[in-house]
Amino acid sequence: MTLRPALLATAVLLALPLAACVHAPAAAPAAKPLTTQEVLDASTPQDWRPLDPENTLYVQLESGMVVIELAPQFAPEHVANIRTLARGHYYDGLSINRSQDNFVVQWGDPAGDELALRRPLGGAKAALPAEFSRAAEGLAFTALPDVDGWAPQVGFVDGFPAARDPKAGRAWLAHCYGVVGAGRAMAPDSSNGTELYVVTGQSPRQLDLNITTVGRVVVGMERLSVLPRGSGPLGFYTEESQRVPILAARLASEVAPEARANIEVLRTDTATWQALVESRRNRRDEWYVHPAGHVDVCNLTVPVRAVERKPAAP
Amino acid sequence: MTLRPALLATAVLLALPLAACVHAPAAAPAAKPLTTQEVLDASTPQDWRPLDPENTLYVQLESGMVVIELAPQFAPEHVANIRTLARGHYYDGLSINRSQDNFVVQWGDPAGDELALRRPLGGAKAALPAEFSRAAEGLAFTALPDVDGWAPQVGFVDGFPAARDPKAGRAWLAHCYGVVGAGRAMAPDSSNGTELYVVTGQSPRQLDLNITTVGRVVVGMERLSVLPRGSGPLGFYTEESQRVPILAARLASEVAPEARANIEVLRTDTATWQALVESRRNRRDEWYVHPAGHVDVCNLTVPVRAVERKPAAP
């Protein structure tokens, strides 16, 4: 599946939330604080990283592609199971069954609790341990100095918004816009990756430490966030015809290299990232008259960009 | 597999504009902390208030009605101008011209900066002072004890999410989901209410104290939040055909009483409100295993309900 045109436009949009030309010439380091655009313009190739094909899931909708970066460092068992499900084409032909305003969009097997009707899992596991948090040790955690009411500390790990409790020695993904989690029932260990949701509204941080998060949408959020809200409880669609088909879901590693989305994500462990965070904490764009002096972990969108594909050898 | 049990309260809260569970029987006060649903079920008529018809704007879209509660206590000049514009039917036939993912939807005169083509303002003022904040004195401010990184203090004023700086003696509306503001150009005093936007994504609190806020959407957010994102800079639509017509915008006071939307908003200066806030701060729904012990002002959605219209006298 080739998806570059849509991705290009989308990636540019995501990379520049306040818009501007992505090809603007690199600015020389300025004495004054930089705007976000100036930080991006001055970024170097080393400030960006490609996605690992083993951690990249392409979800094909009729409206186009959604690209999810998986986070095995936070939910190794769930991510391994999602890889197995994707390799077995488990998600193909399932659907988005829920869109709740200012909360989440959720997809999976429309058979729901009707176990007899549910699609077999193939080689995937039906039961997994809950992975609500992990040991903070061993994670490259770039902490924000900014206060957070939900956790002792927030920051970024490999481009994912995250939280940390130094006393407990635990870390977890923060439920920010675009974060993907594994739906569960009452039992904390009742998720297995067959049912996935993505945050489409104000960050529902109350879900942190209550459910397993598995990654985040890096491209294509606007294909999910606009889905009509369901009129049933919790925003579930009440008519089968309202469900949005998932045409296919593939790991990038299962797709021919020339057909993969050539996108890069800004690294969050660099001086460029620190400069970008500061440009969001205190907006220097001419329009602003009152720099906030603060930024919320969920108000920081990690830039994504499309990169030119190297021409194939003749 | 769904998030159903835990999120039922959330669903009901968000679905209240659709009049869900309005007639649930009142529950006896329980010894244990109450869930959000239990708080709403136990609410009394005195816990709810009707909207003031002079502060209620009906915006009619092809998809249905959006109801905005205006906040003259925060932006008296802008609200007065918006009333004048609505009475002159200024907004009728204009359009929604912008939808930027995870940020705002904006409507107004599609002629934009082409002043010669812009619709005349009738009796409304072309220029107003900036109303980014107001004196905190004289406002019934129900403060949250929860920390906020964007302002010294946050809470609610007459149902509006708000922030306050006790030292400076100023207060302002917080840019939470559903809050409506008056678009401006570079000059702080360049807004006049002809161009309005509503927050459709993660609370962009960096806009606080940088622009004039005029109210909030109390019903119909789901008609705005699903609008296709524009592909132009800042999410503006690039094709005229993409614009969403505003069929009409009317003050409720200009509409026959029997034709008004009979809705009530939960008061935010009551013990019931305090109990509701606590039910969001520490979720008691059976699904949750980790009460957060915190709530963000923008994660508190003030409940709205439809009420039975009294039968007309024979």
Coordinates of N, CA and C in Angstrom, one line a residue, chain B residues 20 28 31 63 89 112-113 132 152 157 168 184 191 194 201 210 225 242 258 271 280-281 304 309-310 313:
Chain B
A20 N -29.9 12.4 28.3 CA -29.8 11.0 28.8 C -30.0 11.1 30.3
A28 N -30.6 8.2 47.7 CA -30.3 8.6 49.1 C -28.8 8.9 49.2
A31 N -23.0 6.7 52.3 CA -21.8 7.0 53.2 C -20.5 7.0 52.4
S63 N -26.5 20.4 10.2 CA -26.5 19.2 11.0 C -27.3 19.4 12.3
H89 N -29.0 39.8 12.4 CA -28.9 38.6 11.5 C -27.6 38.6 10.8
G112 N -13.0 37.3 4.7 CA -11.7 37.5 5.4 C -11.2 38.9 5.4
D113 N -10.0 39.0 4.9 CA -9.3 40.4 4.9 C -9.8 41.2 3.7
F132 N -9.2 40.6 27.6 CA -8.5 39.3 27.9 C -8.6 38.9 29.3
P152 N -2.3 30.9 38.7 CA -2.2 30.7 40.2 C -3.3 29.9 40.8
V157 N -16.8 29.9 37.4 CA -17.6 31.1 37.6 C -18.9 31.0 36.8
A168 N -2.6 39.8 41.2 CA -2.9 40.8 40.2 C -4.3 41.2 40.3
R184 N -8.9 37.3 16.6 CA -8.2 38.6 16.4 C -7.0 38.5 15.4
S191 N -10.3 42.3 17.6 CA -11.5 41.5 17.6 C -12.8 42.3 17.9
T194 N -17.2 39.4 15.2 CA -17.6 38.9 13.9 C -17.0 37.5 13.6
G201 N -10.0 20.8 20.8 CA -9.0 19.8 21.1 C -8.4 20.0 22.5
N210 N -4.4 36.1 26.0 CA -3.9 36.5 24.7 C -5.0 36.8 23.8
S225 N -17.0 19.5 16.5 CA -15.8 18.8 16.6 C -15.5 17.8 15.5
Q242 N -16.1 23.5 0.8 CA -15.8 22.9 2.1 C -16.4 23.6 3.3
E258 N -41.8 29.3 23.4 CA -42.2 27.9 23.2 C -41.2 27.3 22.2
A271 N -23.0 22.5 46.9 CA -22.4 21.3 47.5 C -22.5 20.1 46.5
R280 N -15.0 13.2 40.1 CA -14.1 13.2 38.9 C -12.6 13.2 39.4
R281 N -12.3 13.8 40.5 CA -11.0 13.8 41.0 C -10.5 12.4 41.4
V304 N -25.2 19.4 31.5 CA -26.3 20.1 30.9 C -27.4 19.1 30.7
R309 N -40.7 20.6 28.8 CA -41.4 21.9 28.7 C -42.8 21.8 29.3
K310 N -43.1 22.8 30.1 CA -44.4 22.8 30.8 C -45.5 22.9 29.7
A313 N -50.9 26.5 28.8 CA -52.3 26.6 29.4 C -53.3 26.4 28.2

